[in-house]
Every structure is written in C-alpha cells, then in structure tokens.
mmCIF file of C-alpha atoms in Angstrom:
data_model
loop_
_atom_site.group_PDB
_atom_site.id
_atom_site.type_symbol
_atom_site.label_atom_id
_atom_site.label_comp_id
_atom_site.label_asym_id
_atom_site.label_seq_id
_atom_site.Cartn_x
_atom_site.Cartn_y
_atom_site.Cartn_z
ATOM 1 C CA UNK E 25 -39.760 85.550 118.410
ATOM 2 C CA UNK E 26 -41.279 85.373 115.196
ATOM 3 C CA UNK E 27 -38.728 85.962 112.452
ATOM 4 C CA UNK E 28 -39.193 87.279 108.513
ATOM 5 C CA UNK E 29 -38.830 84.419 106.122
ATOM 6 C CA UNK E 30 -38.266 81.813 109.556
ATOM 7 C CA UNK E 31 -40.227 79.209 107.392
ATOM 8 C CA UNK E 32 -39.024 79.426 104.230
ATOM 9 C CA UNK E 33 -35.498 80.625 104.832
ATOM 10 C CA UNK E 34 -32.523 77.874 104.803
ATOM 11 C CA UNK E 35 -30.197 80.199 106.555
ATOM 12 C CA UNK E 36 -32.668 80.899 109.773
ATOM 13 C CA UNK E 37 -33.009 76.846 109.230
ATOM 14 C CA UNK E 38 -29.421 76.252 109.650
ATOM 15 C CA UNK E 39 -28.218 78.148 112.482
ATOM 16 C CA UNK E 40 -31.356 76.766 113.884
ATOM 17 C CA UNK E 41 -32.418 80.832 115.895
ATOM 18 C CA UNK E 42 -33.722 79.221 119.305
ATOM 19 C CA UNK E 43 -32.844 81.641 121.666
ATOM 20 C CA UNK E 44 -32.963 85.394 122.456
ATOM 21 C CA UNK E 45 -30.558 88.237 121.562
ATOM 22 C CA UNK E 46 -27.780 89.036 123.724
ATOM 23 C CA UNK E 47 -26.689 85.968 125.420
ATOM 24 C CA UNK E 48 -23.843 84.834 125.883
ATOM 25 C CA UNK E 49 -21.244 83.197 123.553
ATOM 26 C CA UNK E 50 -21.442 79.750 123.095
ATOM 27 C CA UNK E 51 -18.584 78.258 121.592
ATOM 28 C CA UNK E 52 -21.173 75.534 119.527
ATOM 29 C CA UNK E 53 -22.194 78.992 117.619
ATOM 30 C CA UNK E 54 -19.317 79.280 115.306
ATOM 31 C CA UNK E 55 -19.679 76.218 112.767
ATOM 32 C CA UNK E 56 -23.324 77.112 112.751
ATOM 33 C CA UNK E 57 -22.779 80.972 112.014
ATOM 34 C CA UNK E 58 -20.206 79.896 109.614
ATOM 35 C CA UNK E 59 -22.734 77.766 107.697
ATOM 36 C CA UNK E 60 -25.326 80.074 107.659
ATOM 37 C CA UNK E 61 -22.789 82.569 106.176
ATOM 38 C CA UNK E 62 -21.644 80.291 103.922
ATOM 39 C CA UNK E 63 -25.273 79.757 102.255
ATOM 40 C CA UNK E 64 -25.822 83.525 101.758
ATOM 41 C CA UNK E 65 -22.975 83.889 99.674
ATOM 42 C CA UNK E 66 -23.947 80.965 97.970
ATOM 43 C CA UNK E 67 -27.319 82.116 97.202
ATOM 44 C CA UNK E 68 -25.881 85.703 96.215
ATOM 45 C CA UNK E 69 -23.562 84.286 94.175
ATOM 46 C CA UNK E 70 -26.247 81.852 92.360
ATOM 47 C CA UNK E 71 -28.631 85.064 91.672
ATOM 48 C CA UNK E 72 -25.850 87.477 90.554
ATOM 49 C CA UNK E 73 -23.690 84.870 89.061
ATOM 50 C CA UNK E 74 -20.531 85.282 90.289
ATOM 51 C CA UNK E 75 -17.849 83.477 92.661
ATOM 52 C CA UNK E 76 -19.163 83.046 96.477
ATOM 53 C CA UNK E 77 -15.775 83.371 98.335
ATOM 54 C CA UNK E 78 -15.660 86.623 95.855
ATOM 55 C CA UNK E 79 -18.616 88.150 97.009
ATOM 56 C CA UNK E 80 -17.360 91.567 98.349
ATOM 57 C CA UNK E 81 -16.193 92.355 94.874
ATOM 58 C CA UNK E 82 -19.734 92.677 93.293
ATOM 59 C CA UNK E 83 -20.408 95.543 91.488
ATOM 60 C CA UNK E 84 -22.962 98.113 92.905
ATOM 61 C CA UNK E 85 -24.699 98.210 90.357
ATOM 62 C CA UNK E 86 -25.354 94.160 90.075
ATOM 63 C CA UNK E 87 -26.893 94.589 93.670
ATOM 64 C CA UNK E 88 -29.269 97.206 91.910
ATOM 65 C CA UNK E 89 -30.591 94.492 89.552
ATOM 66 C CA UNK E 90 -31.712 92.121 92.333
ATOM 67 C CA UNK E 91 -35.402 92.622 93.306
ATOM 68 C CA UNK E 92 -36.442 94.185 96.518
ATOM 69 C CA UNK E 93 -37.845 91.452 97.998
ATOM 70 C CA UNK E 94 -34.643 89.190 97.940
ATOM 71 C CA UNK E 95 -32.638 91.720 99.015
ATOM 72 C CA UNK E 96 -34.846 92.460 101.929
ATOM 73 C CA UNK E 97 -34.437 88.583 102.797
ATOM 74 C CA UNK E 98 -30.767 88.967 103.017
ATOM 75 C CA UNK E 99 -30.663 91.591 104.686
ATOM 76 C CA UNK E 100 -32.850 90.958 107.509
ATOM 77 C CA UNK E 101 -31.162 87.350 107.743
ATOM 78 C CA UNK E 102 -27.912 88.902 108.175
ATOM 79 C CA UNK E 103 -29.294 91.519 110.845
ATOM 80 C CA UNK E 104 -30.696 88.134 112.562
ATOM 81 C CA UNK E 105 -27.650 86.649 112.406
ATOM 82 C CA UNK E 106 -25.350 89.069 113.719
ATOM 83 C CA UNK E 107 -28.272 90.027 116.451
ATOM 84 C CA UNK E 108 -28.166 86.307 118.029
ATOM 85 C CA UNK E 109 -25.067 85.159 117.321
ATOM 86 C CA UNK E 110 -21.710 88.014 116.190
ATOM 87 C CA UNK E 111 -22.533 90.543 118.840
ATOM 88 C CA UNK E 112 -21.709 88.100 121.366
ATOM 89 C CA UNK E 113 -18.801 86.662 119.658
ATOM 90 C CA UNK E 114 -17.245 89.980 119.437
ATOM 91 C CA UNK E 115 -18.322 90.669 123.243
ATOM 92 C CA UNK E 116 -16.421 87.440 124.074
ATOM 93 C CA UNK E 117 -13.440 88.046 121.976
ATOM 94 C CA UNK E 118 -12.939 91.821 124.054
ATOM 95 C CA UNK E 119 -13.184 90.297 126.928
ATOM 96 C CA UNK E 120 -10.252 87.563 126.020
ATOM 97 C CA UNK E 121 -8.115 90.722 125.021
ATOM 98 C CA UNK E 122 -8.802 92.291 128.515
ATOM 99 C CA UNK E 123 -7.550 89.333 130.216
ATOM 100 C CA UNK E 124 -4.288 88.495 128.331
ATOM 101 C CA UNK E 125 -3.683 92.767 129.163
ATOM 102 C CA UNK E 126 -4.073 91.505 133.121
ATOM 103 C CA UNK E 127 -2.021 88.296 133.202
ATOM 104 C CA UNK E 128 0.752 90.426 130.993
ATOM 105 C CA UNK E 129 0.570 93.145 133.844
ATOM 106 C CA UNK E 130 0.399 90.352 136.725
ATOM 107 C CA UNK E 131 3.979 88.874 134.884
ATOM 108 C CA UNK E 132 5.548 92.663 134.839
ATOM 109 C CA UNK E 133 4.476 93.207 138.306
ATOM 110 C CA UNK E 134 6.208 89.452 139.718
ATOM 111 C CA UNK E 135 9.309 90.085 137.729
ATOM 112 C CA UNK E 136 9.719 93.478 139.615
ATOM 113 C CA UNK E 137 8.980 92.409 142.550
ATOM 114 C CA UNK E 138 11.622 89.232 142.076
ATOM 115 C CA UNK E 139 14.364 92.393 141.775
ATOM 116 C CA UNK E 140 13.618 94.112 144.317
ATOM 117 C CA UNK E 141 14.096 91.077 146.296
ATOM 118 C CA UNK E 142 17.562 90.352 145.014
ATOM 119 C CA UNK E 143 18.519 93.990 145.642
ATOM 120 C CA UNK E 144 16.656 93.534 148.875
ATOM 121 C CA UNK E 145 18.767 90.305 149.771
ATOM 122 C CA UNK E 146 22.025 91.674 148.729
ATOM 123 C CA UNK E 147 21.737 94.613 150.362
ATOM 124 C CA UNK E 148 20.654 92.445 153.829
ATOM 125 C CA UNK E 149 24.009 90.482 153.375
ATOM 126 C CA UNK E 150 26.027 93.328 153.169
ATOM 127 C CA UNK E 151 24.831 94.308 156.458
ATOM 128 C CA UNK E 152 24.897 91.376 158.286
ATOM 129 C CA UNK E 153 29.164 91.161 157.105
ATOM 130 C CA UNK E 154 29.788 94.511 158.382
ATOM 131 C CA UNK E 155 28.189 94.241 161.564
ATOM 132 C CA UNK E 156 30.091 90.751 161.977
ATOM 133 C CA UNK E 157 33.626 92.771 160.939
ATOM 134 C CA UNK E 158 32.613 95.687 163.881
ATOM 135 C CA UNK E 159 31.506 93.392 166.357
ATOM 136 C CA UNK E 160 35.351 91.273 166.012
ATOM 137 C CA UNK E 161 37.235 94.653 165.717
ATOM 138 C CA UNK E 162 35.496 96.159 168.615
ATOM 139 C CA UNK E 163 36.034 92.987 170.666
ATOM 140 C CA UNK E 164 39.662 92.301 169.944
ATOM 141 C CA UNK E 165 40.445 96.231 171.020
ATOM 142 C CA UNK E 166 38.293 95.865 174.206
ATOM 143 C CA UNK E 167 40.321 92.789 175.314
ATOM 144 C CA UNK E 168 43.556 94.066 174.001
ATOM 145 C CA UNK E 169 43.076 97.074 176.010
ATOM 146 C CA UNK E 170 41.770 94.716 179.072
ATOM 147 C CA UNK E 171 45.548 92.908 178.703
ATOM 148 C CA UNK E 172 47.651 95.803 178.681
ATOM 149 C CA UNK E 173 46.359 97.234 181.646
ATOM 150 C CA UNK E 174 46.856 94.404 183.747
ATOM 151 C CA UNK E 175 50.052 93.764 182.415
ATOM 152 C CA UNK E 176 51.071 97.228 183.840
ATOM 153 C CA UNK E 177 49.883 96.758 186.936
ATOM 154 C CA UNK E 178 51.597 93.104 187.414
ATOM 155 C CA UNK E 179 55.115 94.634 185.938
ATOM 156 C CA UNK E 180 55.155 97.442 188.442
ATOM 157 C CA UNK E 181 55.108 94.780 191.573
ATOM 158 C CA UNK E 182 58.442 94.295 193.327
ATOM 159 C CA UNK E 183 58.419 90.615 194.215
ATOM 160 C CA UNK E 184 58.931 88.255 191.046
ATOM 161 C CA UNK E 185 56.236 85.763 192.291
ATOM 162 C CA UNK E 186 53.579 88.058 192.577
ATOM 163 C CA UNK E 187 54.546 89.116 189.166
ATOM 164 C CA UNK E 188 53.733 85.706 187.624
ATOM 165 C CA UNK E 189 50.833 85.027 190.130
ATOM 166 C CA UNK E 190 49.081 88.336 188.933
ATOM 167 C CA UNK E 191 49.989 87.185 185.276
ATOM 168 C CA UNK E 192 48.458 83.779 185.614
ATOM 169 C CA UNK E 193 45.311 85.089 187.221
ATOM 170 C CA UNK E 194 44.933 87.891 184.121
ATOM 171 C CA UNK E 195 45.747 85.721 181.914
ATOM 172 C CA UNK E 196 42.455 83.013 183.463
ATOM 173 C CA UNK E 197 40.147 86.228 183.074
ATOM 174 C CA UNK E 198 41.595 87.433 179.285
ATOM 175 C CA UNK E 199 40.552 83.736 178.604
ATOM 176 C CA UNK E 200 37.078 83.707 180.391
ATOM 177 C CA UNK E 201 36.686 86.188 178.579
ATOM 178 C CA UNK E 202 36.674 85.481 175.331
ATOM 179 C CA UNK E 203 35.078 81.977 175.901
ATOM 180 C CA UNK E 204 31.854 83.890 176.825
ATOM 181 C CA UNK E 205 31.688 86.209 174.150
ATOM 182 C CA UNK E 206 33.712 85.034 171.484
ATOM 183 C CA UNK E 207 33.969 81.296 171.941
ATOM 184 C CA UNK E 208 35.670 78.994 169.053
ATOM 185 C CA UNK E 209 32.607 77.398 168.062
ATOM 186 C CA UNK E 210 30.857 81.437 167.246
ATOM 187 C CA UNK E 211 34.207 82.667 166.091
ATOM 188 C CA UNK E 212 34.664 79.589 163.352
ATOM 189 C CA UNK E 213 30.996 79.901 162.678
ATOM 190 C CA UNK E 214 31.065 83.789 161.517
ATOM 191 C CA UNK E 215 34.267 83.443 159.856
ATOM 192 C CA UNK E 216 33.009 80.368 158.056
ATOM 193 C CA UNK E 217 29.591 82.704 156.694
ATOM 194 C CA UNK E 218 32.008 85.560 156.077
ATOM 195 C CA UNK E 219 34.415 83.322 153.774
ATOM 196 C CA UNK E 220 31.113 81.704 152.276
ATOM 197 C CA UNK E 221 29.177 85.348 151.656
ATOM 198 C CA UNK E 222 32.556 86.866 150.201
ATOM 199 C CA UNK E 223 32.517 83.824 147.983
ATOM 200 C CA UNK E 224 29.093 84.061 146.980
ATOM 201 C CA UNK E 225 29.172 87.747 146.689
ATOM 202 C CA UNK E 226 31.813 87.046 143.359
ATOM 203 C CA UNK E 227 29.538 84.419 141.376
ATOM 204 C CA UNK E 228 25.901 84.725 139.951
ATOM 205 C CA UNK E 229 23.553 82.579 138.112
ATOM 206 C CA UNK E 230 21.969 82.283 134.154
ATOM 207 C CA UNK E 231 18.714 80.807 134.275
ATOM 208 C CA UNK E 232 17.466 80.139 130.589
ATOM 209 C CA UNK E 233 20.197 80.423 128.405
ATOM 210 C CA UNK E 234 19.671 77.747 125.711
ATOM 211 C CA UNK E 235 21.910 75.032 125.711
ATOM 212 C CA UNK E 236 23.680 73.443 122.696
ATOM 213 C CA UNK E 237 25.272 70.006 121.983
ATOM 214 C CA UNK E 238 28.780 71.843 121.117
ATOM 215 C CA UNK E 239 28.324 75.376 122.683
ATOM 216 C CA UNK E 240 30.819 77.376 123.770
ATOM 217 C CA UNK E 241 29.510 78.183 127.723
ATOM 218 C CA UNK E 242 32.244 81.211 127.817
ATOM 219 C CA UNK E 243 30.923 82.848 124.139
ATOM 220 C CA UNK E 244 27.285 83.138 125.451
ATOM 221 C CA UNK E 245 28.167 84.328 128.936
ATOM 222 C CA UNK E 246 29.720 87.157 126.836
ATOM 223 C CA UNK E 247 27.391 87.866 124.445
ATOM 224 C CA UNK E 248 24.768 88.791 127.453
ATOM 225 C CA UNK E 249 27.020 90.815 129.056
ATOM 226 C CA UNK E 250 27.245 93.014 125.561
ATOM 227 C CA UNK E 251 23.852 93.330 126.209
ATOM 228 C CA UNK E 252 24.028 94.552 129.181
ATOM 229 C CA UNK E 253 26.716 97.177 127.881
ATOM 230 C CA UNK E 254 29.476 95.342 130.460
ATOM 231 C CA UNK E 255 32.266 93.756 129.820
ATOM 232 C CA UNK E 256 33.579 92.138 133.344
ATOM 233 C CA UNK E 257 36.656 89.764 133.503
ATOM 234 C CA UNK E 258 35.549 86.095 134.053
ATOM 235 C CA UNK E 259 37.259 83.764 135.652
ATOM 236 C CA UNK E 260 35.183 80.587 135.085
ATOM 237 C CA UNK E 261 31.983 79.942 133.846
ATOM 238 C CA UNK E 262 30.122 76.483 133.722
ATOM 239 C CA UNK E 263 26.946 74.615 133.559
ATOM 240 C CA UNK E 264 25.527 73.044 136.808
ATOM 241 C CA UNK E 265 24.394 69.342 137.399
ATOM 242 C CA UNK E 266 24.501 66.679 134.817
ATOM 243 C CA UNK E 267 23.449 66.113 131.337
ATOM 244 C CA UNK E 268 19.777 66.984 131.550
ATOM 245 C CA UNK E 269 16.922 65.330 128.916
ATOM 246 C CA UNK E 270 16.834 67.665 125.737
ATOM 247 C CA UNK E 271 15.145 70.804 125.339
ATOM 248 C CA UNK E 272 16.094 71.676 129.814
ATOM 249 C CA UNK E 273 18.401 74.530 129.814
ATOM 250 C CA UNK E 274 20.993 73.861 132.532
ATOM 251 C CA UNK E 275 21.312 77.372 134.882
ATOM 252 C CA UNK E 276 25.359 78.661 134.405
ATOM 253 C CA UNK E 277 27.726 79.451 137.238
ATOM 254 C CA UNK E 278 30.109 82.606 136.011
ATOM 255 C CA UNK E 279 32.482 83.987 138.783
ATOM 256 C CA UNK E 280 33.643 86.975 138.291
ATOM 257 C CA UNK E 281 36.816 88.741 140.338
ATOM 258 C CA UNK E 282 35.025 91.440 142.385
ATOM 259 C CA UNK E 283 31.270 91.602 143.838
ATOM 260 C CA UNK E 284 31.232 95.087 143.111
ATOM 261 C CA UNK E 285 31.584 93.818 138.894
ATOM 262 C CA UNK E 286 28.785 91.018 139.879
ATOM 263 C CA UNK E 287 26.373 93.746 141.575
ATOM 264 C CA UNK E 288 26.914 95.942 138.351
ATOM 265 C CA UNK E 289 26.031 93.417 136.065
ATOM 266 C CA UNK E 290 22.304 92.473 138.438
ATOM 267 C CA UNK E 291 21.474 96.220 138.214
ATOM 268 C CA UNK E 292 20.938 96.184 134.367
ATOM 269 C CA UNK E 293 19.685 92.815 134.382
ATOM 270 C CA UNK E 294 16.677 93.677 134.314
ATOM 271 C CA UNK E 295 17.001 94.925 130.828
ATOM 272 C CA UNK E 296 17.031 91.740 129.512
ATOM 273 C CA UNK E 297 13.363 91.163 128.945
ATOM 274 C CA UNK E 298 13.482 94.039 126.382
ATOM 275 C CA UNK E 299 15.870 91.588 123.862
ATOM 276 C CA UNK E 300 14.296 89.640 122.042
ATOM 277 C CA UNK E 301 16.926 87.293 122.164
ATOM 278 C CA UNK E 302 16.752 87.054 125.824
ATOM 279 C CA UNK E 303 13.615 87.167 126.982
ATOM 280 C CA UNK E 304 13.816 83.971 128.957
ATOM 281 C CA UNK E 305 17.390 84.790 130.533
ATOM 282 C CA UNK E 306 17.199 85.429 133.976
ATOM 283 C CA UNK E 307 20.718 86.717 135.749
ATOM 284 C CA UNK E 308 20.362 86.065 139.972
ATOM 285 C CA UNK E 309 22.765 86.252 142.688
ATOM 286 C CA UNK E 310 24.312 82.828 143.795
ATOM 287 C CA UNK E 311 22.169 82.217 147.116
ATOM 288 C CA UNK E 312 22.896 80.065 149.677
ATOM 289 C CA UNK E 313 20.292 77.261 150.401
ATOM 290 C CA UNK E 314 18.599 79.191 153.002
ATOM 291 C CA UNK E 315 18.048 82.309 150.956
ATOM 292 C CA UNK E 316 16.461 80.652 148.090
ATOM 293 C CA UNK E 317 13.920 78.871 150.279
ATOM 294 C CA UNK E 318 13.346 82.558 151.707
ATOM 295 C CA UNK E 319 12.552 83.784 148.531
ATOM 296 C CA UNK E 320 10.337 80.847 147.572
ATOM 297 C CA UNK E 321 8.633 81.219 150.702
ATOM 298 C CA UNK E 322 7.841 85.408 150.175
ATOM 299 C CA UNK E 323 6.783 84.598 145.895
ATOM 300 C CA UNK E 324 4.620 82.197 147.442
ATOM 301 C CA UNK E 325 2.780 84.040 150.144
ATOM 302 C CA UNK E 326 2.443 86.764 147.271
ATOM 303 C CA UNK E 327 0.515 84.501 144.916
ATOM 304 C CA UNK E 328 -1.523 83.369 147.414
ATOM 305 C CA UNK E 329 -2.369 87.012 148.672
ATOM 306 C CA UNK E 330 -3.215 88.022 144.821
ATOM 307 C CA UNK E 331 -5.251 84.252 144.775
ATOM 308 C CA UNK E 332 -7.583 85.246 147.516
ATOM 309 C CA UNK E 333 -7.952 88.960 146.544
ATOM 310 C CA UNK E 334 -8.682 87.967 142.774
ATOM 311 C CA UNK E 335 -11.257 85.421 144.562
ATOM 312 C CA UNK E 336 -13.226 88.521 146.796
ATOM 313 C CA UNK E 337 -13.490 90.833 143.598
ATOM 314 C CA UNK E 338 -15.427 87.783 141.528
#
C-alpha cells in the first residue's frame, strides 16, 4: 500500500507499516506504536514550541498557525497509525474484558453449585438416620410382639415341662431371628454411623480464615458469625493439623451444641462472598472421608463436562 509521506516520514519509518489493516494484535506493536507516538509530539512540540508530554493543552489557535501541508502530514500519519495498529489493540483489549466477564460467571456458577451440594448432602444424611431409627423401631416391636405371643401360649399349658420346653424352643426362634435380620455385626455398624453422623451433624469447617502468630481462634470464629447475623453457642473451636509453612491458612473445627444451630449458620453462608473481608472464607459441613471424595468426584466430572463443551463451541 502506498502511503503519503512513506519516504520521507520518520514516524511511518519507525513503526516500520508492513502489513495490511485489520489484523490482528500483535503484542510486538506496542513499543513501536508508542515510538511513533512519541515522535509526533515531538515534532509538534518542536514546530509550535511547547512541551511534548503537554501536547493536548495547545491552544487552537497555535494549530491555526501551522501550514497546511504539515498538518496534513500529521494527520494522515496518525489515521495510518491508528488504521494498522490501535484498532486492533482496542479489538484485543474487548475481547480480554469479555473473557474475565466468563471466567467471573464460570466462578459464581461452581460456588453455587458447591451449595447445593452441601444442602444436597445434608439433606441425604438426614434421610439415611431416619430410615435407620424406623427400620430398629419397627423391628424391635415386630419381635416384641413375636415374644409375647408365644409366651401366652406356653403359660396357658398345664404340664410344667412343656412350659419350659415351649419356652426354650421360642426363645431359639426370637434368637434366629434377630441374627438374620438384625445381627451384632449390622446392629454395631448402624449405631456406630448414627453416633458418628449425630456427631458430625454438630461441627463444621472454616476454610480460609487467615491465620495469625498470636490469634485468638475463638474471636474470629465470632466475628464471622456477626456476619452472618448469628450468634450460636460454641463449645470448642480449633485449628486442624500442625504448624503449616507461612502464608497456609489452617481450615478451623467449631462445634457447636445443636445441628439445627450448625445448619442455620450453612444457609447464610453463602453470604460471605459479598464481605469484603471474607471473600476467601468458606463455611462446610464436617464430612466424613467418604463424602468428601464424593464431592471431589461430582466437581470433577463437572469441570470436565464444561472442558469438553468449551472444546466443541471453539
């Protein structure tokens, strides 16, 4: 393309133009746009006589003293300049905005979908304990009722030996029983996740709460439930695991004396991300081992999903 001034101009010489309009941005572009920016203000500043870096403060009327011709050469070098080189820095530049607007909505959309599988989980465990509490109560009347009925009908026998021969051989079926459906090893093993889950169901976790040399674990706990607008009766509250390397924020353990207090408190947790001061807190129920991998494994699957779908659009 053959330019105005391209041989005699030192700004058209210093960008060096070798390439069409309306390409894309090449980050090389910027010193050279910068220099070629840099010796039009010089050269206005050399005619008119003032300051370069004070160039937008020239009088109108010292512009109207300039002859045509050198005016024509600055303009038509700037029009070059932002032709090859500023419209595609600006096109670049929206297109960085538009892409820190997506990642910002991708982080909303994870950290709602992380609650919902919280309430999710919480909601699952709840379940599971009442169906475990039904299934004993149901069990113990069935066999109760199984007991007293052959009871009666041993006690209304004349002869004493029959009496304790019937009694022996209900007592052998009471206890056949309740080996096949509720055996030691299954009772012990739904009591023990009952205990466990009720003891669960009273703690939660901090994640991100800074940590301090000489802080005072209980003060902080407190100061994000104010947030929250709850004020729930702790009975302990402390870091987990060792001394970590500085700058890692140690997750807090706070137990609390009800699970209805700790399920209040992870409804408005959420509410956090709108303090400034807490933006990084994160308040989660205390999971067992196999719940957390559970979790993991469903954040995971989601990533990859959004991966592969982000992937088919391009």
């Amino acid at each position: 393309m053959s330019l105005p001034f391209e041989d005699t101009s030192p700004y058209l010489r210093e960008i060096g133009i070798d390439r069409p309009s309306g390409m894309e941005f090449r980050p090389a572009d910027v010193p050279a746009v910068r220099r070629a920016m840099r010796l039009i203000r010089g050269d206005i500043g050399a005619v008119l006589k003032y300051n370069p870096d004070c160039a937008r403060d020239i009088p109108h009327e010292t512009f109207m003293k300039v002859r045509k011709e050198k005016l024509c050469e600055w303009l038509e070098n700037v029009l070059c300049i932002t032709d090859h080189y500023m419209d595609p820095i600006m096109r670049a530049a929206c297109g960085v905005a538009e892409s820190v607007g997506e990642l910002m909505a991708a982080r909303v959309a994870d950290q709602k979908t992380i609650i919902q599988l919280q309430e999710q989980v919480i909601t699952e465990k709840d379940r599971q304990l009442s169906k475990v509490q039904e299934t004993v109560k149901t069990g113990l009347k069935t066999y109760a009722s199984s007991v007293e009925q052959k009871c009666s009908e041993a006690f209304s026998c004349r002869v004493q030996e029959t009496v304790k021969s019937e009694m022996k051989s209900y007592a052998g079926i009471v206890e056949s029983k309740c080996s096949e459906v509720l055996s030691e090893k299954t009772i012990t093993a739904a009591v023990k996740s009952a205990v466990q889950a009720e003891d669960r169901s009273r703690n939660m976790i901090i994640f991100g709460c800074e940590e301090e040399s000489d802080e005072i674990v209980e003060e902080k706990v407190s100061e994000i439930f104010t947030h929250l607008g709850e004020k729930p009766p702790v009975v302990l509250c402390s870091r987990m695991g060792a001394v970590a390397r500085a700058g890692h924020r140690r997750p807090i353990k706070v137990v609390l004396r009800g699970s209805d207090q700790v399920k209040q408190v992870l409804r408005k947790a959420k509410n956090l991300k709108d303090i400034a001061s807490c933006k990084r807190v994160f308040v989660c129920p205390d999971r067992s081992v196999e719940e957390r991998q559970e979790i993991k494994k469903r954040v995971e699957e989601r990533k990859r999903q959004r991966t592969e779908t982000a992937r088919e659009i391009t």
